[in-house]
Each structure stands twice: as structure tokens, then as C-alpha cells.
XYZ file of C-alpha atoms in Angstrom:
597
model
C 0.025 0.019 0.002
C 1.997 2.900 -1.340
C 1.676 6.453 -2.611
C 0.730 6.515 -6.237
C 2.988 7.691 -9.044
C 3.949 11.335 -9.460
C 2.343 11.459 -12.955
C -1.507 11.553 -12.628
C -3.253 8.686 -14.427
C -5.858 9.340 -17.085
C -8.563 8.156 -14.656
C -8.077 11.079 -12.267
C -8.456 13.588 -15.116
C -11.859 12.066 -15.912
C -12.822 11.993 -12.222
C -11.998 15.656 -11.680
C -13.708 16.611 -14.903
C -16.948 14.819 -13.896
C -16.830 16.478 -10.490
C -16.465 19.905 -12.049
C -19.327 19.143 -14.412
C -21.521 18.148 -11.452
C -20.567 21.461 -9.813
C -21.446 23.366 -12.966
C -24.755 21.577 -13.317
C -25.688 22.570 -9.789
C -24.719 26.145 -10.615
C -26.798 26.116 -13.775
C -29.817 24.889 -11.823
C -29.525 27.790 -9.345
C -28.547 30.492 -11.779
C -32.083 31.429 -12.927
C -33.004 32.058 -9.268
C -29.987 34.057 -8.304
C -31.953 37.168 -7.351
C -34.115 35.185 -4.895
C -31.105 33.198 -3.714
C -29.280 36.400 -2.870
C -32.302 38.041 -1.173
C -32.986 34.949 0.913
C -29.392 33.882 1.496
C -26.822 34.973 4.041
C -26.718 38.558 5.075
C -22.976 38.503 4.731
C -23.305 37.719 1.006
C -25.506 40.794 0.528
C -23.123 42.977 2.565
C -20.200 41.770 0.509
C -22.020 42.676 -2.692
C -22.757 46.111 -1.359
C -19.147 46.546 -0.279
C -18.006 45.763 -3.854
C -20.546 48.191 -5.263
C -19.319 50.911 -2.985
C -15.667 50.384 -3.840
C -16.382 50.319 -7.566
C -18.515 53.410 -7.040
C -15.591 55.379 -5.713
C -15.132 54.528 -2.005
C -11.514 54.173 -1.021
C -9.858 50.772 -1.157
C -8.770 51.278 2.474
C -12.231 52.436 3.625
C -14.583 49.493 4.368
C -17.066 51.569 6.334
C -20.656 50.928 5.339
C -22.070 54.484 5.390
C -25.655 53.428 4.776
C -25.761 51.671 8.145
C -26.499 54.238 10.848
C -25.761 57.225 8.608
C -23.927 59.473 8.399
C -21.060 57.920 10.481
C -21.651 54.407 9.231
C -20.335 51.117 10.561
C -16.884 49.503 10.132
C -17.394 46.156 8.333
C -13.604 45.364 8.619
C -13.684 42.871 5.736
C -10.784 42.259 3.362
C -10.720 44.114 0.077
C -8.916 41.142 -1.466
C -12.206 39.281 -1.802
C -13.805 42.399 -3.335
C -11.020 42.483 -5.860
C -11.681 38.866 -6.879
C -15.436 39.521 -7.348
C -14.683 42.746 -9.179
C -12.429 40.874 -11.582
C -15.579 39.165 -12.937
C -18.060 41.993 -12.436
C -16.201 44.770 -14.197
C -15.545 43.005 -17.532
C -19.127 41.650 -17.463
C -20.494 45.209 -17.038
C -18.995 46.092 -20.429
C -21.470 43.839 -22.144
C -24.318 43.415 -19.614
C -26.502 45.655 -17.458
C -25.272 46.389 -13.969
C -27.672 43.907 -12.419
C -26.843 41.208 -14.890
C -23.117 41.807 -14.421
C -23.551 41.474 -10.613
C -25.445 38.181 -11.144
C -22.690 36.974 -13.415
C -20.022 37.790 -10.812
C -21.787 36.296 -7.808
C -22.348 33.090 -9.782
C -18.924 32.780 -11.311
C -16.741 33.778 -8.360
C -17.781 30.939 -5.941
C -17.937 28.531 -8.945
C -14.275 29.221 -9.867
C -13.259 28.789 -6.217
C -15.231 25.526 -6.050
C -13.624 24.245 -9.198
C -10.195 24.990 -7.768
C -11.126 23.073 -4.595
C -12.291 20.127 -6.726
C -9.010 20.044 -8.623
C -6.968 20.253 -5.354
C -8.946 17.591 -3.533
C -9.171 15.203 -6.471
C -5.505 15.240 -7.503
C -4.197 15.263 -3.924
C -6.213 12.285 -2.863
C -5.327 10.442 -6.027
C -1.662 11.148 -5.250
C -1.997 9.773 -1.710
C -4.385 6.809 -2.046
C -5.395 6.427 -5.707
C -8.353 7.246 -7.941
C -10.951 5.513 -5.763
C -10.010 7.782 -2.889
C -10.385 10.789 -5.132
C -13.908 9.726 -5.944
C -14.763 9.375 -2.253
C -13.224 12.700 -1.374
C -15.066 14.552 -4.162
C -18.379 12.942 -3.392
C -17.996 14.295 0.163
C -17.108 17.712 -1.100
C -20.085 17.872 -3.448
C -22.730 16.442 -1.148
C -21.863 17.978 2.218
C -23.636 21.307 2.361
C -21.210 22.644 4.927
C -18.453 22.219 2.435
C -19.770 22.213 -1.134
C -22.586 24.471 -0.112
C -20.113 27.266 0.679
C -19.166 27.345 -3.016
C -22.782 27.518 -4.308
C -23.911 30.371 -6.581
C -24.349 33.571 -4.580
C -21.981 32.614 -1.764
C -19.532 35.546 -1.907
C -18.833 36.471 1.715
C -15.396 34.999 2.413
C -15.833 31.574 3.951
C -15.364 29.731 0.712
C -11.994 31.237 -0.111
C -10.910 30.659 3.514
C -11.872 26.978 3.148
C -10.027 26.778 -0.161
C -6.845 28.275 1.352
C -7.028 25.936 4.356
C -7.502 22.967 2.052
C -4.553 23.982 -0.085
C -2.326 24.440 3.015
C -3.507 21.114 4.439
C -2.590 19.105 1.345
C 0.689 21.005 0.958
C 1.539 19.628 4.406
C 0.839 15.997 3.597
C 1.763 15.568 -0.055
C 5.235 14.268 -0.930
C 7.525 16.519 -2.969
C 10.003 19.290 -2.542
C 9.390 20.128 1.035
C 10.861 23.591 1.002
C 8.786 24.731 -1.917
C 5.649 23.171 -0.431
C 6.314 25.004 2.804
C 6.705 28.304 1.007
C 3.410 27.877 -0.770
C 1.663 26.802 2.496
C 3.058 29.846 4.374
C 1.913 32.266 1.781
C -1.541 30.586 1.513
C -1.877 30.763 5.273
C -1.016 34.429 5.368
C -3.499 35.178 2.640
C -6.295 33.311 4.392
C -5.663 35.143 7.668
C -5.593 38.448 5.839
C -9.041 37.689 4.594
C -10.300 36.750 8.108
C -9.376 34.913 11.265
C -12.097 32.243 11.289
C -9.667 29.529 10.265
C -6.999 30.552 12.755
C -7.482 27.516 15.018
C -7.035 25.236 12.036
C -3.831 26.882 10.906
C -2.451 26.971 14.465
C -3.171 23.231 14.804
C -1.669 22.469 11.396
C 1.480 24.497 12.247
C 1.777 22.652 15.573
C 1.433 19.222 13.913
C 4.270 20.113 11.523
C 6.454 21.110 14.510
C 5.738 17.743 16.119
C 6.604 15.979 12.921
C 9.952 17.771 12.907
C 10.488 16.940 16.525
C 10.247 13.227 15.580
C 12.764 13.757 12.852
C 10.538 13.174 9.810
C 12.643 13.717 6.737
C 12.276 17.066 4.993
C 9.987 18.740 7.557
C 12.801 21.065 8.611
C 12.886 22.445 5.048
C 9.052 22.634 5.034
C 9.055 24.719 8.242
C 11.770 27.039 7.123
C 9.871 27.708 3.864
C 6.597 28.098 5.718
C 7.929 30.550 8.306
C 9.898 32.622 5.726
C 6.914 32.918 3.398
C 4.517 33.839 6.219
C 6.981 36.373 7.659
C 7.182 38.155 4.352
C 3.587 37.801 3.122
C 1.653 38.633 6.231
C 2.985 42.195 6.754
C 2.670 42.873 3.052
C -0.861 41.701 2.998
C -1.726 43.792 6.013
C -0.183 46.841 4.440
C -2.024 46.182 1.184
C -5.468 46.467 2.704
C -4.977 48.653 5.825
C -4.296 52.350 5.828
C -1.033 53.388 7.406
C -2.947 54.976 10.266
C -4.386 51.541 11.106
C -1.185 49.557 10.980
C -0.680 49.879 14.738
C -4.275 49.493 15.954
C -4.553 46.303 18.072
C -7.676 44.785 16.539
C -8.527 41.233 17.555
C -10.777 40.396 14.637
C -8.508 41.027 11.643
C -4.809 40.699 10.760
C -3.231 43.258 13.028
C -0.363 43.572 15.507
C -1.733 40.972 17.931
C -1.878 38.321 15.203
C 1.500 39.244 13.835
C 3.008 39.095 17.356
C 1.485 35.629 17.854
C 2.864 34.533 14.503
C 6.292 35.936 15.346
C 6.345 33.933 18.557
C 5.412 30.851 16.580
C 8.153 31.461 13.991
C 10.904 31.768 16.627
C 9.572 28.757 18.529
C 9.597 26.784 15.313
C 12.905 27.758 13.837
C 15.105 27.492 16.940
C 14.658 23.701 17.226
C 15.099 23.445 13.446
C 18.367 25.482 13.394
C 19.712 23.636 16.483
C 18.400 20.262 15.488
C 21.814 18.531 15.821
C 22.152 19.792 19.346
C 18.550 18.760 20.107
C 18.388 15.186 18.740
C 15.650 13.948 21.051
C 11.949 14.714 20.338
C 11.339 15.684 23.957
C 14.100 18.267 23.765
C 12.829 19.807 20.569
C 9.251 19.920 21.843
C 10.385 21.320 25.191
C 12.346 24.130 23.569
C 9.415 25.011 21.271
C 7.018 25.110 24.206
C 9.396 27.127 26.370
C 9.908 29.685 23.657
C 6.193 29.839 22.975
C 5.443 30.420 26.677
C 8.125 33.035 27.059
C 6.927 34.843 23.935
C 3.334 34.882 25.072
C 4.376 36.185 28.447
C 6.390 38.979 26.918
C 3.520 39.833 24.512
C 0.834 39.548 27.078
C -0.052 43.283 27.123
C -0.705 43.014 23.382
C -2.433 39.629 23.393
C -4.466 39.578 26.590
C -7.176 41.927 25.352
C -7.902 39.417 22.593
C -8.520 36.488 25.028
C -12.251 37.147 24.690
C -11.948 36.355 21.006
C -12.986 38.435 17.975
C -15.807 39.973 19.982
C -13.505 41.398 22.668
C -14.508 44.950 21.827
C -18.262 44.351 22.156
C -20.380 44.603 25.274
C -21.293 41.535 27.344
C -24.906 41.979 26.284
C -23.979 41.736 22.609
C -21.712 38.706 23.178
C -24.559 36.978 24.959
C -26.930 37.717 22.062
C -24.366 36.355 19.621
C -23.984 33.168 21.638
C -27.642 32.562 22.143
C -29.549 34.298 19.351
C -27.411 33.928 16.158
C -27.925 30.446 14.775
C -24.416 30.005 13.375
C -22.984 30.798 16.850
C -25.135 28.324 18.708
C -23.721 25.329 20.529
C -24.416 21.747 19.570
C -26.480 21.315 22.788
C -28.723 24.262 21.859
C -29.087 23.080 18.315
C -29.991 19.561 19.427
C -33.077 21.018 21.093
C -33.893 23.876 18.777
C -32.655 22.797 15.270
C -31.720 19.106 15.312
C -31.827 18.931 11.495
C -29.047 21.513 11.339
C -26.948 19.513 13.724
C -27.463 16.350 11.656
C -26.562 17.978 8.340
C -23.472 19.709 9.644
C -21.907 17.297 12.196
C -23.261 13.815 11.363
C -21.170 13.423 8.159
C -18.028 14.262 10.083
C -18.886 11.940 12.915
C -19.748 8.950 10.705
C -16.883 9.399 8.256
C -14.426 10.047 11.048
C -15.383 6.965 13.058
C -15.495 4.679 9.997
C -12.154 5.957 8.781
C -10.675 5.448 12.226
C -11.866 1.852 12.198
C -10.507 1.261 8.736
C -7.132 2.804 9.735
C -6.953 0.495 12.730
C -7.682 -2.574 10.639
C -5.073 -1.608 7.996
C -2.517 -0.211 10.489
C 0.080 -2.874 9.735
C -0.305 -2.448 5.971
C -0.101 1.314 5.797
C 3.385 2.810 5.096
C 4.684 5.295 7.592
C 4.015 8.406 5.432
C 0.307 7.467 5.087
C 0.017 6.747 8.787
C 1.307 10.265 9.482
C -1.143 11.730 6.986
C -4.060 9.947 8.660
C -2.939 10.895 12.206
C -2.728 14.557 11.169
C -6.150 14.380 9.513
C -7.783 12.799 12.538
C -6.250 15.393 14.875
C -7.412 18.312 12.754
C -10.875 16.761 12.380
C -11.144 16.233 16.127
C -10.140 19.841 16.884
C -12.654 21.148 14.383
C -15.323 18.913 15.751
C -14.635 20.050 19.329
C -14.899 23.720 18.346
C -18.099 22.926 16.496
C -19.730 21.636 19.624
C -19.216 25.097 21.082
C -20.175 27.119 17.997
C -21.630 25.292 14.957
C -19.994 27.665 12.491
C -16.615 26.242 13.552
C -17.467 23.192 11.421
C -15.553 25.010 8.696
C -12.431 23.935 10.682
C -13.103 20.288 9.711
C -13.617 20.889 6.026
C -10.003 20.367 4.826
C -9.524 17.033 6.495
C -12.861 15.309 6.028
C -12.667 14.666 2.283
C -9.269 13.041 2.782
C -10.685 10.673 5.410
C -13.645 9.921 3.187
C -11.281 9.160 0.376
C -9.185 6.880 2.577
C -12.422 5.092 3.595
C -13.212 4.319 -0.066
C -9.637 3.275 -0.618
C -9.874 0.927 2.373
C -13.034 -0.549 0.828
C -11.165 -1.433 -2.397
C -8.720 -3.544 -0.377
C -11.557 -5.944 0.554
C -11.649 -8.893 -1.863
C -14.706 -9.043 -3.995
C -15.722 -12.457 -2.651
C -15.209 -11.516 0.992
C -18.302 -11.770 3.197
C -17.713 -8.260 4.639
C -17.708 -6.513 1.246
C -21.489 -6.050 1.160
C -21.826 -4.696 4.717
C -18.798 -2.397 4.044
C -20.522 -1.100 0.874
C -23.625 -0.360 2.928
C -21.534 1.594 5.422
C -20.006 3.585 2.596
C -23.440 4.542 1.368
C -24.478 5.581 4.891
C -21.303 7.732 5.103
C -22.286 9.852 2.119
C -23.294 13.318 3.377
C -26.294 13.353 1.004
C -27.818 10.536 3.068
C -27.648 12.770 6.202
C -29.048 15.704 4.216
C -32.012 13.597 3.276
C -32.551 12.374 6.805
C -32.308 15.994 8.089
C -35.041 16.999 5.603
C -37.294 14.329 7.000
C -37.043 15.399 10.557
C -37.213 19.192 9.845
C -40.360 21.030 10.634
C -41.295 24.525 9.366
C -40.816 27.259 11.952
C -40.267 30.954 12.028
C -36.626 31.891 11.977
C -34.764 33.486 14.783
C -31.847 35.890 14.220
C -30.077 33.817 11.666
C -27.005 33.985 9.589
C -25.193 31.677 7.221
C -26.152 29.039 4.675
C -28.362 26.161 5.824
C -28.748 27.319 9.393
C -32.517 27.950 9.388
C -35.388 25.693 8.497
C -37.742 28.529 7.586
C -35.359 30.008 5.103
C -35.112 33.711 5.935
C -38.830 34.391 5.775
C -39.717 37.915 4.486
C -36.469 38.127 2.509
C -37.325 37.910 -1.168
C -37.389 40.306 -4.121
C -41.135 40.867 -3.833
C -40.839 42.109 -0.272
C -37.801 44.159 -1.141
C -39.757 45.824 -3.950
C -42.476 46.857 -1.512
C -39.859 48.424 0.757
C -38.039 50.036 -2.134
C -41.294 51.858 -3.123
C -40.829 54.111 -0.088
C -39.152 57.470 -0.701
C -35.368 57.279 -0.199
C -35.014 57.303 3.583
C -33.518 55.670 6.657
C -35.461 52.501 7.483
C -35.565 50.968 10.961
C -36.020 47.225 10.658
C -34.799 43.986 12.228
C -31.288 42.782 11.597
C -32.689 39.813 9.697
C -33.795 41.950 6.751
C -31.393 44.871 7.130
C -28.748 43.620 4.701
C -31.368 42.797 2.075
C -32.807 46.331 2.302
C -29.321 47.682 1.861
C -28.664 45.538 -1.211
C -32.020 45.758 -2.920
C -33.211 49.273 -2.155
C -31.780 52.792 -2.070
C -32.505 53.126 1.632
C -30.153 53.438 4.595
C -30.667 51.059 7.542
C -30.154 51.163 11.278
C -29.429 47.562 12.169
C -27.081 44.801 11.087
C -25.409 42.015 12.999
C -21.864 43.199 12.803
C -20.052 43.148 16.056
C -18.044 46.333 15.611
C -21.268 48.270 16.134
C -23.100 47.592 19.395
C -25.799 49.984 18.417
C -26.487 48.414 15.045
C -26.518 45.016 16.662
C -28.949 45.964 19.500
C -31.186 47.879 17.036
C -31.771 44.603 15.158
C -32.875 42.613 18.198
C -33.395 44.505 21.462
C -35.321 47.330 19.816
C -38.064 44.830 19.011
C -38.295 43.471 22.530
C -38.138 46.608 24.703
C -40.338 49.630 24.103
C -38.043 52.081 25.953
C -35.034 50.980 23.928
C -37.084 51.156 20.719
C -37.958 54.741 21.492
C -34.364 55.641 22.268
C -33.083 53.826 19.148
C -35.546 55.511 16.853
C -34.692 58.956 18.202
C -30.971 58.287 18.141
C -30.961 56.939 14.566
C -33.223 59.654 13.200
C -35.023 56.970 11.183
C -37.815 57.864 8.830
C -39.748 54.582 8.744
C -40.192 51.533 10.897
C -40.746 48.374 8.778
C -41.769 44.968 10.131
C -42.494 41.717 8.374
C -46.091 40.506 8.548
C -46.467 37.391 10.792
C -43.145 37.623 12.553
C -42.379 38.502 16.167
C -41.460 42.102 15.253
C -45.003 42.712 14.027
C -46.484 41.282 17.212
C -44.205 43.523 19.261
C -45.239 46.604 17.373
C -48.918 45.711 17.710
C -48.271 45.280 21.508
C -47.259 48.929 21.740
C -51.010 49.696 21.788
C -51.261 47.993 25.198
C -49.865 51.119 26.798
C -51.596 53.455 24.386
C -50.655 53.641 20.733
C -47.707 56.087 20.393
C -48.568 59.278 18.530
C -45.074 59.278 16.978
C -45.851 56.151 14.937
C -48.193 56.560 11.973
C -49.015 53.488 9.862
C -48.525 53.919 6.114
C -48.613 50.345 4.930
C -51.002 51.041 2.094
C -51.474 48.140 -0.267
C -48.299 46.320 0.819
C -48.934 42.712 1.706
C -45.721 41.291 3.199
C -44.586 44.213 5.318
C -46.090 46.887 7.439
C -44.726 50.372 7.292
C -44.877 53.066 9.964
C -43.772 56.636 9.508
C -41.830 57.974 12.528
C -42.779 61.437 13.637
C -39.422 62.540 15.040
C -40.945 65.761 16.399
C -43.500 63.834 18.410
C -40.888 61.281 19.470
C -38.696 64.092 20.735
C -41.367 64.931 23.321
C -41.024 61.336 24.643
C -37.292 60.940 24.283
C -35.326 64.154 24.912
C -32.703 64.689 22.215
């Protein structure tokens, strides 16, 4: 049982081609509905589209403030311009031949499709290189049928998670594939820096991957020293350049915890020193315990020295928010819910996201144990690393379901190995049929189907992200947006669930969006529709012109409940012939008598 030849066989070319065609067919099926998919999809996708529009409309490359949220000051979105550049690379040429709307549709379809195709190529060829063409099939089936992975590359998914997953996948395979270790390390270091410049969501994955490579060097695996030198050198060069390329000079020294900034660079610097010292002094540190001990000691000393810089970030990316907002994120935003909460509230989501990882991981572990004496040392290392990364991602997912992205690079490889293990069973063996049944049960599509069977329609809570609600973003469609767009250009006060859609599909400004850098915008989207006093203060503070609520949702019931204490004279209904929303004009003069300015 050996690694396959360096030259890809003809079979893998056909396998990858078929997988890309399946991806394109899925895109073609969704393309005619792209407007509705955008309106009802993730709010982050809509915000990304608006950010691209603003940049192409003249907003500075270094200014990612969304000025139509809580105007005139706006809200810092803090997202990377590098993703905007990728989307614009499709949008701008398309606008030479198509209308602006058609060009945008072209871009939001093609951008994730290209990223998905690159992921297919990487996963297919890498698994073929490690385990053969059967493994490539298993890995690609997992990619295409697991909504947490392939779904991130669907038409309209343009936020940033897909490119982060692609970068993590590339770095992962660059760490396990045979080849020129130094060059592989350089590519992995640059890819890691680019992913972290886009966002820090995959930071635990990259930290774990880096740590695994340090351990592999400690146990004297051939070539890992060159890999680590290349990785550290590339990261040390690329990370500051990428930071400078998207951050104004005035922001280089601001200690943000949610983007690539001095705290992250300091942490990376500590890691580089702790990595390279055992590599440089490898001859004087021949024993694994000595190498690991030196790395840990240097890491501990570095963290102690950098504590003033790093300690404010111990609360995570939401360190700058209030405890009230952090609690809302943890308990009200679906993608931030724990597995325990989801088991009670949305068991179908838990099944679709975590069950494929659990089943594939356990079956692959069993197969690895059975084949442990037949696997060569390099493949045993590959599998151990994959299991560790999967376990870390799974553990984080139990705390916050969106951390399932951390598992996405390793799971296709384990699925591929599982199929490879199946091919080692003789055709006449009595276990072949049960093993085939287990393979079928491991396909994520089976879990998706089971999840649909147990799902029940329900009104959505504060939701974000693909596939994380059963009632898919009710009140977010183009018909509803057209009703809201018919209002005179104004500032609209609405829940955070429809705020991004109003921003993207109408000319209006909004007052609420679930972005943690603005406590006010966050609370306006939730608390304002639960507390009358806060609503009055928020309406006065935002100087909003209209209050808009969706018919049939909790926001409408709350507004109707205002009549219990006497209908406020500062709220005048002007719904007219609108069917899906109710519109109330806000009399700021009358409101000023209730809430002093």
C-alpha cells in the first residue's frame, strides 16, 4: 500500500472533470433564481455585494465603512478588500457587455464557482496522489454532497468563507503531499497568510496544522525542517505585506482582535521563533522531547512577553463588544449556537453539519486500525494529522456550529481513505457487502435527506449563514424588497434579519445589522423589537424615517403590542397596499417629546 506515481493517471483527469461538471450543473440549476437566492441567502453575502458596489462606485480601497448603516457615520465592516477584488475581476468586464444587475449576477455566480472548481481540482488530484483514484472519488463525493463544504461554493456565496476553506484545504494538502518540502512550505506559508488576511475564522485550524508540523519535525521526519523554514519565511514576508495592502497606514498599529493586526503578527512571530530555533539547532537537540520542550518554552516566554498586546484578545474576535452583545451572539445567532442548543432547537441543522463528520471520522478510524500494519509510515502520518485536525474542528463545532468549517479540509481526505480501504476488501469476502452499505451511509447526502425528513417549518430566529435555518429567511425575497423600495429614499428601521437585504435591494439606509463592531447596530436589530423604551431611544438616536416589520413575525407582534400602553402618537401606519410588510412613518418631532434629544 504505497503512494501513487507522481504522474497523474488518465482516470483522475476524468474523475475531476466529472466532479467539475456536477458542480457546474448545480450552478446552472440555481442561476435562474440568483436574485431570490441572494435576497434569501446569508446577510454576509449581501453585505459583501454592497461593499463591492461601494468600492467600484468610488469609495476608497482602504475604507470599508458601510455608510448606509447608521448614517452618516456608518459602521466598520472590517472585511478584506482582497475578496472584493476577486469579485470585481468578474463584475467589471461583465459590465462592459451586460446591465449592472446582470453583471452582478454573473459575478456572484462565477466567483464561488471558480473557487469551487479549484477546490475540486486540489482535492481530487491530492487524494489520487495519496491513495489512488478510488480515494479521489470518495473525497469529491463528500465535497459535493456535504452542504457545509460544497454549499459554501454555491452560486451567490460571496462572503469570504469559501475562499478561506479553499486556502485551508490547499495548506493542508501541501503539508501531507510528498514533494520538494521547502517549496511546499513556502506555498503553504503564503496561503496561510492570505487566508488570515481575509479573516481569522480559520486561525485555530492553521495553528493546529502548524503545531502538527512542529511535532513531525520533533520526531525527525525527513524534509519537515525544510518545510518549516519555507513556511515561516513565506509567512513572515507575506503577512505584513498583505496587512499593508489592505490597511491604511494609520491603522497599522491598531490592536484589533478580529483582523490581521499587531496581535496576530506578534503571535505569529512567537510561533516562527519557537519553530525555527529547534530546526536550526536540530543537531544539538536530537531527542523529540528536547525539541518539543524548547518550542514550548519559547512559545510560553513569547506569550508572556507579548501579554499586554495579546491579553485583550482573550475574549476572542468579539472582545470589543459589550457583554450584552456577546450573549446575544452566543444565544440568538444560529451560526454561533452550541451543539447542545441546536440539538433542542434545530436538530436537523446539527445532523446535516456534524453527522457526516462523525460517521466518516469513526469509520475511517476503524479502517485505519484494521489496516494499521499495511499502511506505510507516510500514510500513517497523513491519517494521524487528519484525525487530529478533524477532532479539533469537531470540538470547536460543539461550542459554535460555524466552527465546522475547521473540519472541512480534513474530512474529504478521510472519506477518500475510507473508499480506498473498501477497495482492499476482496470481491468475494463476506464483509464486502456490509462495508458497501456503510460507505453509502457515510455519504453526506444521506444525512441531508434524513435531516429534511425530521425538519419542521418554523419561524426563523436571528439567523446567519447558509443552511442554518429551517424557515429560510422568511420575508427576505425580491417581492418584499420591492415593497420596501417603493418608499421614498429614507432611513429604514427594521430588524437585523432583513437589514442587509434592504441595503442591497433598495436605495434606503438602515439602522441595524449584526456586525459586532457596532453595538448600536446590533442591538437595534434585536433588542429594539423586545423593549419599548429601547425602541424609542433607538428611533430617536438613529433619526430613522420609517419603521418596517414583516407580517407574521415577532417584530409585528411586538409593534402591535405597543398599543397595550396606548398607541404612540409618533408612529403613523402607512402600509398602504403592501402585503408582506407593514410600514410606519416615524414622527421625530412627536418622538422628541417622549425621548429628549
